[in-house]
PDB file of C-alpha atoms in Angstrom:
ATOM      1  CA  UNK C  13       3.688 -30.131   5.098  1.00 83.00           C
ATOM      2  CA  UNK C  14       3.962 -31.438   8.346  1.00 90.00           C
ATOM      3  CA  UNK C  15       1.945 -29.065  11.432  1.00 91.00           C
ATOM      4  CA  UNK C  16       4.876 -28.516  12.924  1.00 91.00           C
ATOM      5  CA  UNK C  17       6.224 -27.164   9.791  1.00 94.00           C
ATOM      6  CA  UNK C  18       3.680 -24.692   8.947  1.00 92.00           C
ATOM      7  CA  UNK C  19       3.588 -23.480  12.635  1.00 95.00           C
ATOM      8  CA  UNK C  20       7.059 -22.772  12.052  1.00 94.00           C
ATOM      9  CA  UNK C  21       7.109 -20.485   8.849  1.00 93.00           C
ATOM     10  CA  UNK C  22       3.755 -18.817  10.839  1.00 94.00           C
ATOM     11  CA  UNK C  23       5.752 -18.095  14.015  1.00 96.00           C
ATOM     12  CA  UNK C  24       8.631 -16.508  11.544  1.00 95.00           C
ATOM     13  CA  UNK C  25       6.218 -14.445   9.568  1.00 94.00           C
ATOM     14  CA  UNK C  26       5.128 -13.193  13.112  1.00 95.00           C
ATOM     15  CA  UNK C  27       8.407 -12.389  14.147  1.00 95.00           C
ATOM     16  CA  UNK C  28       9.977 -10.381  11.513  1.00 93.00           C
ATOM     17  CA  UNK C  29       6.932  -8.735  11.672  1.00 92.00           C
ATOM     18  CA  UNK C  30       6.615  -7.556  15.365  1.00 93.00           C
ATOM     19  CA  UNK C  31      10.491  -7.166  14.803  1.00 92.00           C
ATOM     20  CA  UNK C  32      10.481  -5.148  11.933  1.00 91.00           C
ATOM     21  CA  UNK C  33       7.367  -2.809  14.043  1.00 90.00           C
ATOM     22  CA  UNK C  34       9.508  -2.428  16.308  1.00 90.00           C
ATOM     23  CA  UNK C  35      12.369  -0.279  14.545  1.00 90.00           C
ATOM     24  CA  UNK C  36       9.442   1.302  12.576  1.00 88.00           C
ATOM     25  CA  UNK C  37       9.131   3.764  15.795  1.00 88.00           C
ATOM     26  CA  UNK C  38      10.878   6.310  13.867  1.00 78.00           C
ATOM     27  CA  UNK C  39      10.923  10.137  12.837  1.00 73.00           C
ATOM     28  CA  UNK C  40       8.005  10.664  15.191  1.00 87.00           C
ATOM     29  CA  UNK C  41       5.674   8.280  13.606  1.00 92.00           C
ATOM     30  CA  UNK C  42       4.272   5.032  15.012  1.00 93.00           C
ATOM     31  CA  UNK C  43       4.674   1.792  13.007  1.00 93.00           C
ATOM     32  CA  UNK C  44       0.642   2.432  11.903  1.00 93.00           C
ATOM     33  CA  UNK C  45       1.168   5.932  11.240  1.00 95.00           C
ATOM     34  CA  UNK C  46       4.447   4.774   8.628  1.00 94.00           C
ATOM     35  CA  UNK C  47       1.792   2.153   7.141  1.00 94.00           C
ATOM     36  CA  UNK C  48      -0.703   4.398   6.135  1.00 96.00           C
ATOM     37  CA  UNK C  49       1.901   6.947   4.989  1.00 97.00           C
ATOM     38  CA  UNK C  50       4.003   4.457   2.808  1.00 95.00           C
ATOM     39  CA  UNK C  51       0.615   3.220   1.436  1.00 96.00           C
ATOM     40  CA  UNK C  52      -0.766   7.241   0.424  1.00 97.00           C
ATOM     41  CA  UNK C  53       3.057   7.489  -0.984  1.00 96.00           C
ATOM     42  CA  UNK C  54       2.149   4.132  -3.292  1.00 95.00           C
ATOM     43  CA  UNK C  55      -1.550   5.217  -4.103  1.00 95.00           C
ATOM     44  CA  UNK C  56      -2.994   6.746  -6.675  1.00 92.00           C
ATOM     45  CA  UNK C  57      -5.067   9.666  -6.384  1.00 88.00           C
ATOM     46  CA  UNK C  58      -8.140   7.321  -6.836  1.00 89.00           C
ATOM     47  CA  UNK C  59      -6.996   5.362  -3.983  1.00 93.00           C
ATOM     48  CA  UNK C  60      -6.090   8.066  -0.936  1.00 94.00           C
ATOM     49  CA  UNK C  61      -9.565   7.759   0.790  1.00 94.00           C
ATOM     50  CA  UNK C  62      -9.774   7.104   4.459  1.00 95.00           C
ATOM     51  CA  UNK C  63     -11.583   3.880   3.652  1.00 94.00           C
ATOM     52  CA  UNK C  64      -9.007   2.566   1.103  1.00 95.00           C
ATOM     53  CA  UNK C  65      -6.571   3.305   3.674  1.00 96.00           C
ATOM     54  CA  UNK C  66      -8.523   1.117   6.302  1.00 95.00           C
ATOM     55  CA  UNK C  67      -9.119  -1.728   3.419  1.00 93.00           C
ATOM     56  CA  UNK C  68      -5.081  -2.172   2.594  1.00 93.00           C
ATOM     57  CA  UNK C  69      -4.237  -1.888   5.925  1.00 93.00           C
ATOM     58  CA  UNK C  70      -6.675  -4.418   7.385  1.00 90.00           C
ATOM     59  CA  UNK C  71      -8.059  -2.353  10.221  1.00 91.00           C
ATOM     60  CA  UNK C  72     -10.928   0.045  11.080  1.00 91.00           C
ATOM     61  CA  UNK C  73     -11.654   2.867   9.591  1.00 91.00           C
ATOM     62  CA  UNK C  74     -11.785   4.954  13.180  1.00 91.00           C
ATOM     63  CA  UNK C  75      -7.784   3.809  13.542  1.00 92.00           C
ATOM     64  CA  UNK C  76      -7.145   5.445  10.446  1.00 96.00           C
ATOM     65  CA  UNK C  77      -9.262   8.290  10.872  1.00 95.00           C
ATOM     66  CA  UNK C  78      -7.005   9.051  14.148  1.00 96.00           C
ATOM     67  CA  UNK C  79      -3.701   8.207  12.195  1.00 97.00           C
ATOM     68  CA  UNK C  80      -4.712  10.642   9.408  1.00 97.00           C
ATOM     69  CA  UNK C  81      -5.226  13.427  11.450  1.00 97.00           C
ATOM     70  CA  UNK C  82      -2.136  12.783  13.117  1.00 97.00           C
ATOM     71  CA  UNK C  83      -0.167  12.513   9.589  1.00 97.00           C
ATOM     72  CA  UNK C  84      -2.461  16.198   9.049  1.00 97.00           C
ATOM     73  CA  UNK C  85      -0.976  17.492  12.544  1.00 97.00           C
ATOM     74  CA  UNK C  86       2.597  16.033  11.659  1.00 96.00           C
ATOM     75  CA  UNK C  87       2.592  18.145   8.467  1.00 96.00           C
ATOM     76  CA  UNK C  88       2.715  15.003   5.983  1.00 96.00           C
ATOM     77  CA  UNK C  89      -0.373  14.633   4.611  1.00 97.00           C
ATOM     78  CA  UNK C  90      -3.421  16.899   3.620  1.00 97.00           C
ATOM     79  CA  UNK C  91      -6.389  16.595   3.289  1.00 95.00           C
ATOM     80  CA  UNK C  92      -8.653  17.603   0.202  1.00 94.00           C
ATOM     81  CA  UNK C  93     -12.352  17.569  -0.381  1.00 89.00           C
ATOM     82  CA  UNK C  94     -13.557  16.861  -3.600  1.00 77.00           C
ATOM     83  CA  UNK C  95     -15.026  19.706  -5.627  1.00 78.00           C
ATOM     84  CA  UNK C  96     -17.671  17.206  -7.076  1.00 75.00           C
ATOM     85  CA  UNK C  97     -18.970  15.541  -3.395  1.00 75.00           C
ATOM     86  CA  UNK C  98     -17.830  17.779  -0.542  1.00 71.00           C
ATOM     87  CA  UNK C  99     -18.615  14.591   1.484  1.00 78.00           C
ATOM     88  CA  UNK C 100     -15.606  12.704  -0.125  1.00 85.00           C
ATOM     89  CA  UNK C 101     -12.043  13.154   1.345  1.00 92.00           C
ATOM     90  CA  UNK C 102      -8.913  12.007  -0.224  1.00 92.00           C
ATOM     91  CA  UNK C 103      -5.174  12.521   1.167  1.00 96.00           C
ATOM     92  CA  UNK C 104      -2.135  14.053  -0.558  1.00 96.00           C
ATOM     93  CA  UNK C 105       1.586  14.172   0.263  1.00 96.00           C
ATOM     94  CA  UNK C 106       2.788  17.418   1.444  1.00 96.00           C
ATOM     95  CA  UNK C 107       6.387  18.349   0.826  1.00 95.00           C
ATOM     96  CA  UNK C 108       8.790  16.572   2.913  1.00 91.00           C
ATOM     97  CA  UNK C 109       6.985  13.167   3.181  1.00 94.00           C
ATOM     98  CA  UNK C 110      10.066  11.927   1.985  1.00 93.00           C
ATOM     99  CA  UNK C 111      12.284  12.319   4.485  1.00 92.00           C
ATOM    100  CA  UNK C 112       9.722  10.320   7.447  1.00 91.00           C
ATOM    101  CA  UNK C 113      10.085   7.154   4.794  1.00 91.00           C
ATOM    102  CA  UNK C 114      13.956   7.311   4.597  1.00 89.00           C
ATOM    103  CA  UNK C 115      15.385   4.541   6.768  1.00 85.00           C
ATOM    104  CA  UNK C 116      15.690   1.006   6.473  1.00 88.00           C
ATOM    105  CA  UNK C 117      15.082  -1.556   9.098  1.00 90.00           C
ATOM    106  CA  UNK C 118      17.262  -4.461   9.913  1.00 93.00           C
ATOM    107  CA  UNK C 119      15.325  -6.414   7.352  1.00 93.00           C
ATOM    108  CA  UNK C 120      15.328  -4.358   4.416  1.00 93.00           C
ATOM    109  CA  UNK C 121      19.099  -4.435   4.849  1.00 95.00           C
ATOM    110  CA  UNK C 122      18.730  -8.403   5.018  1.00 95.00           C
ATOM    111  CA  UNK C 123      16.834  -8.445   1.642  1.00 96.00           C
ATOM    112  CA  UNK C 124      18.821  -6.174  -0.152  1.00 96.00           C
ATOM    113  CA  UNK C 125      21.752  -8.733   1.032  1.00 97.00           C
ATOM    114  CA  UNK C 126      20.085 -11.417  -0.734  1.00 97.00           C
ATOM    115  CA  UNK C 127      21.238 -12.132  -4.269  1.00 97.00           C
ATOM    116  CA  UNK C 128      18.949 -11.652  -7.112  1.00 96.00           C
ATOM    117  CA  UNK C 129      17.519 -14.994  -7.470  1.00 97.00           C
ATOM    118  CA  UNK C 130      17.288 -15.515  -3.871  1.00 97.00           C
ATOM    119  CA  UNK C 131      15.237 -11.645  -3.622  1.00 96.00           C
ATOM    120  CA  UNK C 132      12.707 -13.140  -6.508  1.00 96.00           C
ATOM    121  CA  UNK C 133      12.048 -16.653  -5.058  1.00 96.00           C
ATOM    122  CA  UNK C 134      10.647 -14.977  -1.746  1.00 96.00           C
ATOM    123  CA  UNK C 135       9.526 -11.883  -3.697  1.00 93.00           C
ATOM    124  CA  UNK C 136       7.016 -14.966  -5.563  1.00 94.00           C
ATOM    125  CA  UNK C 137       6.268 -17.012  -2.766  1.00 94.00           C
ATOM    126  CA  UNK C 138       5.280 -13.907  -0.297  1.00 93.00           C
ATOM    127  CA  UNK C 139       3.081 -12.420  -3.469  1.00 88.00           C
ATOM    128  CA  UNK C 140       1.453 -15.695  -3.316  1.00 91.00           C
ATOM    129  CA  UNK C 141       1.068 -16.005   0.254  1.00 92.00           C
ATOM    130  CA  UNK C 142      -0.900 -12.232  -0.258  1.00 88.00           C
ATOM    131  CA  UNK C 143      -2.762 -12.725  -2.633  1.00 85.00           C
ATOM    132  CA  UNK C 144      -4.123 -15.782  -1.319  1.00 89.00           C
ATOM    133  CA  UNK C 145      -5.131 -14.626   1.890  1.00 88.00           C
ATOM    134  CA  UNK C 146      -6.329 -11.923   0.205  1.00 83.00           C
ATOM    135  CA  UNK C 147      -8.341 -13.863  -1.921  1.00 85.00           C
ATOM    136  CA  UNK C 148      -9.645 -16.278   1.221  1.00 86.00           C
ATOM    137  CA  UNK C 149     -10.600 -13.107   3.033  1.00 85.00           C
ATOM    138  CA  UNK C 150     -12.586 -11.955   0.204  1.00 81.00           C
ATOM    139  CA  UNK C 151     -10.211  -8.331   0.622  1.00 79.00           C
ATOM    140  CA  UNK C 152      -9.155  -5.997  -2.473  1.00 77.00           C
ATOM    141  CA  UNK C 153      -5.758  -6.895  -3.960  1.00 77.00           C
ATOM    142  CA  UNK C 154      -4.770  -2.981  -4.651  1.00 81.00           C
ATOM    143  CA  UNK C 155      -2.440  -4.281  -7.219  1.00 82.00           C
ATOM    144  CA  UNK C 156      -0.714  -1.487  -9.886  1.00 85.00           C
ATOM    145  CA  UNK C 157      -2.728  -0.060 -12.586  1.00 83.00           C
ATOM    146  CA  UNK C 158      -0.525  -1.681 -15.372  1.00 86.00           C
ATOM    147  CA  UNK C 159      -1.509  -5.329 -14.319  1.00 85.00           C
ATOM    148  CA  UNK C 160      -5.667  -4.572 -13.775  1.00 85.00           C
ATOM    149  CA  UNK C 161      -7.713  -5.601 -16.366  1.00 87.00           C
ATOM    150  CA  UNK C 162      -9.270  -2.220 -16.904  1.00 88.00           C
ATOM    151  CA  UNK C 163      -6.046  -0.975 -17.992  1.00 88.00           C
ATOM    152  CA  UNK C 164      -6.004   0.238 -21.945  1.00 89.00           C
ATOM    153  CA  UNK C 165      -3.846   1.659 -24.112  1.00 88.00           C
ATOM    154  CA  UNK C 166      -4.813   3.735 -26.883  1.00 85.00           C
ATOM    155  CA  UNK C 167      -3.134   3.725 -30.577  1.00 86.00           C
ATOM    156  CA  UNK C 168      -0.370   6.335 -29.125  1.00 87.00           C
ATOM    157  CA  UNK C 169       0.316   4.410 -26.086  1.00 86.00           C
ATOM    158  CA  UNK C 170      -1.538   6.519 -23.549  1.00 88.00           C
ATOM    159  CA  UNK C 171      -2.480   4.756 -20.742  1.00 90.00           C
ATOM    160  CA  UNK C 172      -6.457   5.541 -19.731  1.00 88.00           C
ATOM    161  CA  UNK C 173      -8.556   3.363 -17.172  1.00 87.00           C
ATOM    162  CA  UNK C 174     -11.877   2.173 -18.768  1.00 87.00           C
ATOM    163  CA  UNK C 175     -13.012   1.496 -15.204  1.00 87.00           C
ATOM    164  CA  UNK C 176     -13.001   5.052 -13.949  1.00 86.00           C
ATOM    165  CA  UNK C 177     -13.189   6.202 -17.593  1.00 88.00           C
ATOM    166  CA  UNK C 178      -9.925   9.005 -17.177  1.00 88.00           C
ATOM    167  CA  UNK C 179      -7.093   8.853 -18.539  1.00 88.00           C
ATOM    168  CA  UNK C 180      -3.579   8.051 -16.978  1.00 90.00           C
ATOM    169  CA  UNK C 181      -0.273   9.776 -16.294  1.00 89.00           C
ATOM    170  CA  UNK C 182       2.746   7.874 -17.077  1.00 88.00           C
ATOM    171  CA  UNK C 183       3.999   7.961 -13.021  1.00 88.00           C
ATOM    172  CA  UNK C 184       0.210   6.512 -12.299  1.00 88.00           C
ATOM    173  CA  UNK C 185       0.357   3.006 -13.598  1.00 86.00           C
ATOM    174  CA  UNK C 186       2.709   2.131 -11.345  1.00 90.00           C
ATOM    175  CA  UNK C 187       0.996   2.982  -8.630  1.00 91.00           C
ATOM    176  CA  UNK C 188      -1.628   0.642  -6.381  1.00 90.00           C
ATOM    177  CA  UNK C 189      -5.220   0.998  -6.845  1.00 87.00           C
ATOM    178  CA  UNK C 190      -8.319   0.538  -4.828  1.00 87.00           C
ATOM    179  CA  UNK C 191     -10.006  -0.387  -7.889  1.00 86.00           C
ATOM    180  CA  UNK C 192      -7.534  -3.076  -9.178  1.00 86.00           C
ATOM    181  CA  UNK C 193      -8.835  -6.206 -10.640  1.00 82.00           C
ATOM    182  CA  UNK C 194      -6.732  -9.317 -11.913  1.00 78.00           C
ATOM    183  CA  UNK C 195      -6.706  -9.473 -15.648  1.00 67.00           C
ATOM    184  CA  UNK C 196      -8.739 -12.814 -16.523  1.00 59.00           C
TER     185      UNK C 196
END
């Protein structure tokens, strides 16, 4: 690939990006404020900590102290210590959440245009992209519970995490962990 080439696709990742922040100012939320709220709406409970927050989102964990308040304040999110360590803080959904995550921007619309084959090619080459920059940056990959390599099954099919030693609800292993490792 030529260096003009690969400055191209950069400049286009870019774009849609600052394009797609830009119709993300919606249902009084900022586009950072709709990040860390579609991420607690993807998380499992293991993973709603202000620093997990900070580590998917790539940025400090003062910005997303300020945008979790302001989620609090908005009457999305709440907060709840943990009976164990009243030090540790995790966020939860409050009724309602829904309704600040239902709109689509001009590119969701463009994907779900796409045909099916189409949708998976740049579904697999964007996953790579992640993961890979993920991987250079030596950052977390917070994939789903059902593809880590702590994941178990027991003889009944019960999903438990040998990790965090608990077991799962159905609804959890499809959501993103903090903890998530790549099966070998």
């Amino acid at each position: 690939m030529s260096e003009s080439e690969k400055n191209t696709i950069l400049e286009m990742l870019e774009r849609i990006g600052r394009l797609t922040q830009a119709e993300q100012w919606t249902n009084d939320l900022n586009p950072t404020q709709l990040a860390a709220l579609k991420y607690l709406a993807r998380a499992n409970c293991f993973s709603r900590a202000p620093s997990h927050v900070a580590d998917y989102l790539g940025t400090t964990r003062g910005t997303v102290s300020q945008t979790l308040k302001a989620l609090v304040r908005k009457g999305l999110i709440e907060e709840v210590r943990s009976e164990q360590d009243r030090r540790s803080i995790r966020y939860d959904l409050r009724e309602g959440y829904e309704q600040a995550l239902d709109f689509d921007t001009s590119i969701a619309k463009t994907v779900a245009q796409m045909d099916k084959d189409e949708q998976q090619r740049l579904s697999n080459s964007l996953r790579h992209l992640l993961t890979t920059t993920l991987e250079m940056r030596k950052n977390r990959t917070f994939g789903m519970c059902k593809t880590c390599k702590h994941h178990r099954k027991d003889v009944k099919g019960n999903a438990h995490c040998a990790l965090l030693k608990v077991d799962l609800k159905p609804h959890q292993i499809t959501q993103i962990c903090h903890e998530h490792a790549t099966a070998a």
